[in-house]
Amino acid sequence: MASARSVRALRRAVGIAAGIGLVGLAGLGYSAFVEPRMFRVRRHTLPLLPPGSDPVRLLHLSDLHLARNQNFRSRFVRSLAEWEPDLVVNTGDNFGGDTLPLVLEALDPLLDVPGTFVFGSNDVWGPTLKNPARYLTRRTTQGEDKSKEPTLPVGELRDSFEARGWSYLDNRTHTLKIAGTTVSFAGLGDAHVNADRVTDAHPHFPDGDVRIGVTHAPYSRTLEAFTGAGADLVLAGHTHGGQIRIPFWGAPVTNCDLDRTRARGLFPYRRARVHVSAGLGYSPYSPVRFACPPEVSLLTLVARRGSD
């Protein structure tokens, strides 16, 4: 009798273990092959322009991480021109390896639209093999050596973007006239590799109707610098929205010092609004997304009401 009960208990335990294993395999397959193709365009309307202004449609894209054999992602990016944005802001990490021709092909239709850009560390150095658990157990994996020579064609990428009319914003300023509105930009380099240059003189915003700060990684020091300079809106990426989110709870980490509840999306910060994109891709050494579909955002800037 005892022996029969033991056999049944063993069978039950084996069945439970097998079930857990199958669920785990299904989840891994979903996060590797299904969700990375579930692209979303998030839409927000922001009353940031002077009264009487025409709307400005701003497409924010980030963290493309385009590697070889990812035509599905390239096709989606090319299709974004159909949204007819007035302005494109690219917050970096375009490369998923040495893939300059693929990145330029994917972005080609958008390069006909006025735009600005900053770079992330993955535009400069190729991905390296790391323990994925390190990302989940540390608040930030900051620590890349920015003194290393670039291993990716970041200079050619910059030249190609600028040749098509996009403006480079790492630790720089710029203005664009869009739909009758003067948009004033200030940028900071990637704070994840200490490439941000915050000084008494920068960031500052040239004269304009709306002030937009642009950076790759939304570290609190960059947000403080932008908002202290009078930004109306700050755009960033880097976090991947957590990349692996826990349903009904959110992102365990942001890979910067930003609170995990602000791993993606639009939120107030001081007197500004911050938009953190969950991005389009992932490192080739962590090729999964779970409960965090790849995304871009279409931000429609509209006129403030007269009393705002």
mmCIF file of C-alpha atoms in Angstrom:
data_model
loop_
_atom_site.group_PDB
_atom_site.id
_atom_site.type_symbol
_atom_site.label_atom_id
_atom_site.label_comp_id
_atom_site.label_asym_id
_atom_site.label_seq_id
_atom_site.Cartn_x
_atom_site.Cartn_y
_atom_site.Cartn_z
ATOM 1 C CA MET A 1 0.000 0.000 0.000
ATOM 2 C CA ALA A 2 2.706 2.442 1.010
ATOM 3 C CA SER A 3 4.651 1.515 -2.103
ATOM 4 C CA ALA A 4 1.629 2.219 -4.338
ATOM 5 C CA ARG A 5 1.107 5.595 -2.683
ATOM 6 C CA SER A 6 4.772 6.410 -3.218
ATOM 7 C CA VAL A 7 4.512 5.538 -6.899
ATOM 8 C CA ARG A 8 1.432 7.740 -7.308
ATOM 9 C CA ALA A 9 3.145 10.601 -5.484
ATOM 10 C CA LEU A 10 6.195 10.214 -7.703
ATOM 11 C CA ARG A 11 4.062 10.217 -10.827
ATOM 12 C CA ARG A 12 2.237 13.312 -9.627
ATOM 13 C CA ALA A 13 5.524 15.096 -8.942
ATOM 14 C CA VAL A 14 6.872 14.129 -12.355
ATOM 15 C CA GLY A 15 3.665 15.335 -14.000
ATOM 16 C CA ILE A 16 3.822 18.681 -12.211
ATOM 17 C CA ALA A 17 7.473 19.112 -13.121
ATOM 18 C CA ALA A 18 6.754 18.231 -16.747
ATOM 19 C CA GLY A 19 3.868 20.710 -16.809
ATOM 20 C CA ILE A 20 6.036 23.470 -15.401
ATOM 21 C CA GLY A 21 8.702 22.643 -17.954
ATOM 22 C CA LEU A 22 6.226 22.808 -20.835
ATOM 23 C CA VAL A 23 4.866 26.138 -19.598
ATOM 24 C CA GLY A 24 8.415 27.443 -19.342
ATOM 25 C CA LEU A 25 9.252 26.301 -22.866
ATOM 26 C CA ALA A 26 6.046 27.844 -24.188
ATOM 27 C CA GLY A 27 6.846 31.124 -22.442
ATOM 28 C CA LEU A 28 10.378 31.112 -23.818
ATOM 29 C CA GLY A 29 9.121 30.445 -27.324
ATOM 30 C CA TYR A 30 6.537 33.209 -27.043
ATOM 31 C CA SER A 31 9.030 35.752 -25.709
ATOM 32 C CA ALA A 32 11.619 34.876 -28.361
ATOM 33 C CA PHE A 33 9.503 34.422 -31.491
ATOM 34 C CA VAL A 34 6.060 35.959 -30.976
ATOM 35 C CA GLU A 35 6.150 39.083 -28.833
ATOM 36 C CA PRO A 36 9.226 40.631 -30.561
ATOM 37 C CA ARG A 37 7.026 40.848 -33.674
ATOM 38 C CA MET A 38 4.009 42.396 -31.913
ATOM 39 C CA PHE A 39 4.882 46.005 -32.776
ATOM 40 C CA ARG A 40 2.861 48.856 -31.326
ATOM 41 C CA VAL A 41 2.512 52.538 -32.072
ATOM 42 C CA ARG A 42 1.668 54.314 -28.841
ATOM 43 C CA ARG A 43 -0.159 57.604 -29.299
ATOM 44 C CA HIS A 44 -0.269 60.611 -26.987
ATOM 45 C CA THR A 45 -1.548 64.148 -27.408
ATOM 46 C CA LEU A 46 0.427 66.830 -25.555
ATOM 47 C CA PRO A 47 -0.771 70.464 -25.251
ATOM 48 C CA LEU A 48 2.671 72.085 -25.389
ATOM 49 C CA LEU A 49 2.448 74.588 -28.257
ATOM 50 C CA PRO A 50 1.443 78.259 -28.142
ATOM 51 C CA PRO A 51 -2.268 78.990 -28.616
ATOM 52 C CA GLY A 52 -3.256 78.968 -32.261
ATOM 53 C CA SER A 53 -0.430 76.637 -33.350
ATOM 54 C CA ASP A 54 -0.994 73.852 -35.845
ATOM 55 C CA PRO A 55 -0.388 70.316 -34.497
ATOM 56 C CA VAL A 56 3.073 68.765 -34.839
ATOM 57 C CA ARG A 57 3.261 64.978 -35.204
ATOM 58 C CA LEU A 58 6.481 63.776 -33.545
ATOM 59 C CA LEU A 59 7.588 60.176 -34.086
ATOM 60 C CA HIS A 60 9.834 58.957 -31.244
ATOM 61 C CA LEU A 61 11.797 55.808 -32.011
ATOM 62 C CA SER A 62 14.533 54.196 -29.968
ATOM 63 C CA ASP A 63 16.631 51.080 -29.419
ATOM 64 C CA LEU A 64 16.248 49.555 -32.858
ATOM 65 C CA HIS A 65 19.175 47.179 -32.194
ATOM 66 C CA LEU A 66 18.871 45.969 -35.776
ATOM 67 C CA ALA A 67 20.812 42.774 -36.385
ATOM 68 C CA ARG A 68 21.080 40.576 -39.449
ATOM 69 C CA ASN A 69 18.118 38.355 -40.329
ATOM 70 C CA GLN A 70 15.612 40.734 -38.695
ATOM 71 C CA ASN A 71 13.688 41.794 -41.776
ATOM 72 C CA PHE A 72 10.481 41.734 -39.757
ATOM 73 C CA ARG A 73 11.729 44.694 -37.698
ATOM 74 C CA SER A 74 13.100 46.542 -40.699
ATOM 75 C CA ARG A 75 9.766 46.250 -42.524
ATOM 76 C CA PHE A 76 7.926 47.706 -39.557
ATOM 77 C CA VAL A 77 10.279 50.670 -39.295
ATOM 78 C CA ARG A 78 9.965 51.394 -43.014
ATOM 79 C CA SER A 79 6.180 51.331 -42.676
ATOM 80 C CA LEU A 80 6.220 54.137 -40.097
ATOM 81 C CA ALA A 81 6.437 56.756 -42.830
ATOM 82 C CA GLU A 82 2.765 55.954 -43.511
ATOM 83 C CA TRP A 83 1.908 57.790 -40.273
ATOM 84 C CA GLU A 84 3.156 60.973 -41.959
ATOM 85 C CA PRO A 85 5.120 62.419 -39.030
ATOM 86 C CA ASP A 86 6.254 66.038 -39.189
ATOM 87 C CA LEU A 87 9.332 65.308 -37.095
ATOM 88 C CA VAL A 88 11.380 62.247 -36.107
ATOM 89 C CA VAL A 89 13.429 61.978 -32.903
ATOM 90 C CA ASN A 90 15.754 58.969 -32.669
ATOM 91 C CA THR A 91 17.117 58.347 -29.153
ATOM 92 C CA GLY A 92 19.828 55.875 -30.091
ATOM 93 C CA ASP A 93 21.047 52.271 -30.020
ATOM 94 C CA ASN A 94 20.374 51.652 -33.698
ATOM 95 C CA PHE A 95 22.897 48.855 -34.173
ATOM 96 C CA GLY A 96 22.549 45.198 -33.232
ATOM 97 C CA GLY A 97 26.049 44.556 -34.548
ATOM 98 C CA ASP A 98 27.959 45.942 -37.536
ATOM 99 C CA THR A 99 24.802 46.519 -39.584
ATOM 100 C CA LEU A 100 25.097 50.032 -41.017
ATOM 101 C CA PRO A 101 23.528 49.244 -44.442
ATOM 102 C CA LEU A 102 20.584 47.485 -42.784
ATOM 103 C CA VAL A 103 19.957 50.379 -40.385
ATOM 104 C CA LEU A 104 20.058 52.941 -43.187
ATOM 105 C CA GLU A 105 17.736 50.833 -45.333
ATOM 106 C CA ALA A 106 15.231 50.472 -42.494
ATOM 107 C CA LEU A 107 15.249 54.192 -41.696
ATOM 108 C CA ASP A 108 15.411 55.399 -45.297
ATOM 109 C CA PRO A 109 11.782 56.620 -45.643
ATOM 110 C CA LEU A 110 11.977 58.430 -42.295
ATOM 111 C CA LEU A 111 15.205 60.182 -43.248
ATOM 112 C CA ASP A 112 13.149 62.250 -45.676
ATOM 113 C CA VAL A 113 11.384 63.765 -42.644
ATOM 114 C CA PRO A 114 13.047 66.491 -40.521
ATOM 115 C CA GLY A 115 14.707 64.835 -37.551
ATOM 116 C CA THR A 116 17.180 64.852 -34.699
ATOM 117 C CA PHE A 117 19.173 62.091 -33.046
ATOM 118 C CA VAL A 118 21.461 61.110 -30.200
ATOM 119 C CA PHE A 119 23.528 57.962 -29.831
ATOM 120 C CA GLY A 120 23.560 55.197 -27.248
ATOM 121 C CA SER A 121 26.531 53.048 -26.309
ATOM 122 C CA ASN A 122 25.402 50.338 -28.726
ATOM 123 C CA ASP A 123 25.904 52.758 -31.608
ATOM 124 C CA VAL A 124 29.573 52.934 -30.637
ATOM 125 C CA TRP A 125 30.537 49.481 -29.356
ATOM 126 C CA GLY A 126 29.280 46.096 -30.436
ATOM 127 C CA PRO A 127 27.333 43.904 -28.022
ATOM 128 C CA THR A 128 29.304 41.620 -25.732
ATOM 129 C CA LEU A 129 28.292 38.398 -24.047
ATOM 130 C CA LYS A 130 27.016 39.074 -20.534
ATOM 131 C CA ASN A 131 25.172 37.098 -17.899
ATOM 132 C CA PRO A 132 21.481 37.977 -18.471
ATOM 133 C CA ALA A 133 20.793 37.535 -14.749
ATOM 134 C CA ARG A 134 23.110 40.471 -14.081
ATOM 135 C CA TYR A 135 20.558 42.774 -15.678
ATOM 136 C CA LEU A 136 17.830 41.553 -13.331
ATOM 137 C CA THR A 137 19.881 41.659 -10.149
ATOM 138 C CA ARG A 138 21.466 45.108 -10.505
ATOM 139 C CA ARG A 139 19.768 48.468 -10.677
ATOM 140 C CA THR A 140 22.083 49.477 -13.500
ATOM 141 C CA THR A 141 24.801 47.757 -15.506
ATOM 142 C CA GLN A 142 26.606 51.062 -16.025
ATOM 143 C CA GLY A 143 30.329 50.618 -16.391
ATOM 144 C CA GLU A 144 31.329 50.426 -20.061
ATOM 145 C CA ASP A 145 34.746 51.935 -20.694
ATOM 146 C CA LYS A 146 34.076 54.999 -22.847
ATOM 147 C CA SER A 147 37.779 55.404 -23.549
ATOM 148 C CA LYS A 148 37.766 52.390 -25.874
ATOM 149 C CA GLU A 149 37.945 52.964 -29.601
ATOM 150 C CA PRO A 150 34.609 52.477 -31.349
ATOM 151 C CA THR A 151 34.037 49.006 -32.733
ATOM 152 C CA LEU A 152 31.021 50.047 -34.817
ATOM 153 C CA PRO A 153 30.776 52.592 -37.685
ATOM 154 C CA VAL A 154 29.248 55.317 -35.521
ATOM 155 C CA GLY A 155 30.959 58.066 -37.524
ATOM 156 C CA GLU A 156 29.494 56.781 -40.783
ATOM 157 C CA LEU A 157 26.075 56.512 -39.168
ATOM 158 C CA ARG A 158 26.266 60.117 -37.997
ATOM 159 C CA ASP A 159 27.452 61.299 -41.419
ATOM 160 C CA SER A 160 24.653 59.397 -43.141
ATOM 161 C CA PHE A 161 21.971 60.845 -40.876
ATOM 162 C CA GLU A 162 23.315 64.376 -41.225
ATOM 163 C CA ALA A 163 23.608 64.048 -45.006
ATOM 164 C CA ARG A 164 19.863 63.404 -45.090
ATOM 165 C CA GLY A 165 19.125 66.444 -42.893
ATOM 166 C CA TRP A 166 18.876 65.014 -39.388
ATOM 167 C CA SER A 167 20.636 66.997 -36.647
ATOM 168 C CA TYR A 168 23.072 65.437 -34.170
ATOM 169 C CA LEU A 169 22.260 66.423 -30.576
ATOM 170 C CA ASP A 170 24.796 64.731 -28.290
ATOM 171 C CA ASN A 171 25.674 67.647 -25.967
ATOM 172 C CA ARG A 172 24.427 70.097 -28.604
ATOM 173 C CA THR A 173 21.482 72.361 -29.381
ATOM 174 C CA HIS A 174 19.412 72.924 -32.490
ATOM 175 C CA THR A 175 16.190 74.512 -33.713
ATOM 176 C CA LEU A 176 13.759 73.392 -36.403
ATOM 177 C CA LYS A 177 10.775 75.153 -37.908
ATOM 178 C CA ILE A 178 7.966 72.582 -38.109
ATOM 179 C CA ALA A 179 4.433 73.434 -39.267
ATOM 180 C CA GLY A 180 5.001 77.065 -38.333
ATOM 181 C CA THR A 181 6.337 76.200 -34.863
ATOM 182 C CA THR A 182 9.951 76.766 -33.811
ATOM 183 C CA VAL A 183 11.062 73.648 -31.938
ATOM 184 C CA SER A 184 14.092 74.196 -29.696
ATOM 185 C CA PHE A 185 16.243 71.142 -28.915
ATOM 186 C CA ALA A 186 18.967 70.447 -26.374
ATOM 187 C CA GLY A 187 20.693 67.075 -26.259
ATOM 188 C CA LEU A 188 22.928 65.158 -23.880
ATOM 189 C CA GLY A 189 25.193 62.205 -24.591
ATOM 190 C CA ASP A 190 24.537 58.732 -23.202
ATOM 191 C CA ALA A 191 24.646 58.981 -19.415
ATOM 192 C CA HIS A 192 24.996 55.196 -19.181
ATOM 193 C CA VAL A 193 28.607 55.622 -20.297
ATOM 194 C CA ASN A 194 29.059 59.066 -18.698
ATOM 195 C CA ALA A 195 28.996 60.775 -22.104
ATOM 196 C CA ASP A 196 26.573 63.461 -20.915
ATOM 197 C CA ARG A 197 28.256 66.859 -20.568
ATOM 198 C CA VAL A 198 26.252 68.837 -18.046
ATOM 199 C CA THR A 199 27.856 72.231 -17.424
ATOM 200 C CA ASP A 200 26.788 75.703 -16.323
ATOM 201 C CA ALA A 201 26.225 76.498 -19.995
ATOM 202 C CA HIS A 202 24.588 73.241 -21.122
ATOM 203 C CA PRO A 203 21.968 72.073 -21.510
ATOM 204 C CA HIS A 204 20.343 75.278 -22.631
ATOM 205 C CA PHE A 205 17.582 75.834 -25.126
ATOM 206 C CA PRO A 206 17.725 78.298 -28.006
ATOM 207 C CA ASP A 207 14.710 80.564 -28.396
ATOM 208 C CA GLY A 208 11.676 78.629 -29.580
ATOM 209 C CA ASP A 209 7.997 77.901 -29.086
ATOM 210 C CA VAL A 210 8.544 74.510 -27.418
ATOM 211 C CA ARG A 211 11.663 73.124 -25.701
ATOM 212 C CA ILE A 212 12.534 69.421 -26.110
ATOM 213 C CA GLY A 213 15.397 67.645 -24.325
ATOM 214 C CA VAL A 214 16.788 64.542 -26.040
ATOM 215 C CA THR A 215 19.052 61.855 -24.583
ATOM 216 C CA HIS A 216 19.499 58.103 -24.706
ATOM 217 C CA ALA A 217 19.461 56.986 -21.073
ATOM 218 C CA PRO A 218 17.039 58.744 -18.693
ATOM 219 C CA TYR A 219 19.266 59.005 -15.649
ATOM 220 C CA SER A 220 17.926 61.348 -13.001
ATOM 221 C CA ARG A 221 20.843 63.768 -13.455
ATOM 222 C CA THR A 222 19.927 64.271 -17.118
ATOM 223 C CA LEU A 223 16.262 64.794 -16.303
ATOM 224 C CA GLU A 224 17.226 67.310 -13.625
ATOM 225 C CA ALA A 225 19.499 69.117 -16.072
ATOM 226 C CA PHE A 226 16.839 69.350 -18.757
ATOM 227 C CA THR A 227 14.039 70.418 -16.453
ATOM 228 C CA GLY A 228 16.324 72.919 -14.747
ATOM 229 C CA ALA A 229 16.956 74.454 -18.170
ATOM 230 C CA GLY A 230 13.238 74.792 -18.814
ATOM 231 C CA ALA A 231 12.379 71.755 -20.948
ATOM 232 C CA ASP A 232 8.735 71.219 -21.827
ATOM 233 C CA LEU A 233 9.323 67.632 -22.950
ATOM 234 C CA VAL A 234 12.198 65.152 -22.533
ATOM 235 C CA LEU A 235 12.603 62.111 -24.811
ATOM 236 C CA ALA A 236 14.726 59.066 -23.956
ATOM 237 C CA GLY A 237 14.992 55.309 -24.488
ATOM 238 C CA HIS A 238 17.537 52.780 -23.184
ATOM 239 C CA THR A 239 15.323 50.965 -20.652
ATOM 240 C CA HIS A 240 13.553 48.674 -23.159
ATOM 241 C CA GLY A 241 10.605 49.172 -20.829
ATOM 242 C CA GLY A 242 12.229 46.555 -18.621
ATOM 243 C CA GLN A 243 12.183 44.146 -21.606
ATOM 244 C CA ILE A 244 10.860 41.358 -19.371
ATOM 245 C CA ARG A 245 7.936 42.649 -17.351
ATOM 246 C CA ILE A 246 5.892 40.869 -14.714
ATOM 247 C CA PRO A 247 2.196 41.001 -15.632
ATOM 248 C CA PHE A 248 0.144 43.310 -13.361
ATOM 249 C CA TRP A 249 3.346 44.451 -11.615
ATOM 250 C CA GLY A 250 5.661 45.903 -14.222
ATOM 251 C CA ALA A 251 9.376 46.150 -14.864
ATOM 252 C CA PRO A 252 11.784 44.705 -12.277
ATOM 253 C CA VAL A 253 14.551 47.084 -13.414
ATOM 254 C CA THR A 254 15.254 50.047 -15.713
ATOM 255 C CA ASN A 255 19.044 49.635 -16.176
ATOM 256 C CA CYS A 256 19.489 53.194 -14.880
ATOM 257 C CA ASP A 257 18.664 55.031 -11.679
ATOM 258 C CA LEU A 258 15.111 55.789 -12.783
ATOM 259 C CA ASP A 259 12.392 54.210 -10.655
ATOM 260 C CA ARG A 260 11.115 50.946 -12.133
ATOM 261 C CA THR A 261 7.571 52.336 -12.341
ATOM 262 C CA ARG A 262 8.900 54.786 -14.943
ATOM 263 C CA ALA A 263 10.551 52.186 -17.158
ATOM 264 C CA ARG A 264 8.417 53.267 -20.109
ATOM 265 C CA GLY A 265 5.726 55.700 -21.121
ATOM 266 C CA LEU A 266 4.806 59.302 -20.431
ATOM 267 C CA PHE A 267 5.041 60.841 -16.968
ATOM 268 C CA PRO A 268 5.477 64.257 -15.322
ATOM 269 C CA TYR A 269 8.870 65.286 -13.991
ATOM 270 C CA ARG A 270 9.176 68.666 -12.264
ATOM 271 C CA ARG A 271 7.421 71.049 -14.669
ATOM 272 C CA ALA A 272 8.145 68.950 -17.759
ATOM 273 C CA ARG A 273 6.842 65.763 -19.283
ATOM 274 C CA VAL A 274 9.146 62.837 -19.925
ATOM 275 C CA HIS A 275 8.574 60.150 -22.511
ATOM 276 C CA VAL A 276 10.641 56.964 -22.201
ATOM 277 C CA SER A 277 10.294 54.612 -25.145
ATOM 278 C CA ALA A 278 10.328 50.871 -24.513
ATOM 279 C CA GLY A 279 12.072 50.605 -27.868
ATOM 280 C CA LEU A 280 12.005 48.192 -30.753
ATOM 281 C CA GLY A 281 14.682 45.603 -30.096
ATOM 282 C CA TYR A 282 17.008 43.850 -27.712
ATOM 283 C CA SER A 283 20.599 42.762 -27.329
ATOM 284 C CA PRO A 284 21.420 39.697 -29.463
ATOM 285 C CA TYR A 285 22.539 38.060 -26.222
ATOM 286 C CA SER A 286 19.129 38.624 -24.592
ATOM 287 C CA PRO A 287 16.798 38.057 -27.566
ATOM 288 C CA VAL A 288 13.472 38.031 -25.726
ATOM 289 C CA ARG A 289 10.674 40.393 -24.759
ATOM 290 C CA PHE A 290 7.891 39.399 -22.371
ATOM 291 C CA ALA A 291 4.820 41.497 -21.472
ATOM 292 C CA CYS A 292 6.667 44.384 -23.096
ATOM 293 C CA PRO A 293 5.962 44.527 -26.851
ATOM 294 C CA PRO A 294 8.320 46.529 -29.077
ATOM 295 C CA GLU A 295 7.061 50.025 -29.708
ATOM 296 C CA VAL A 296 7.446 53.483 -31.149
ATOM 297 C CA SER A 297 5.402 56.501 -30.107
ATOM 298 C CA LEU A 298 3.560 59.128 -32.087
ATOM 299 C CA LEU A 299 3.329 62.250 -29.948
ATOM 300 C CA THR A 300 0.968 64.870 -31.313
ATOM 301 C CA LEU A 301 1.940 68.267 -29.951
ATOM 302 C CA VAL A 302 -1.061 70.619 -29.942
ATOM 303 C CA ALA A 303 -1.781 74.154 -28.842
ATOM 304 C CA ARG A 304 -2.269 74.941 -25.187
ATOM 305 C CA ARG A 305 -5.529 76.440 -24.142
ATOM 306 C CA GLY A 306 -5.288 80.156 -23.574
ATOM 307 C CA SER A 307 -5.306 79.793 -19.763
ATOM 308 C CA ASP A 308 -2.614 77.064 -19.660
#
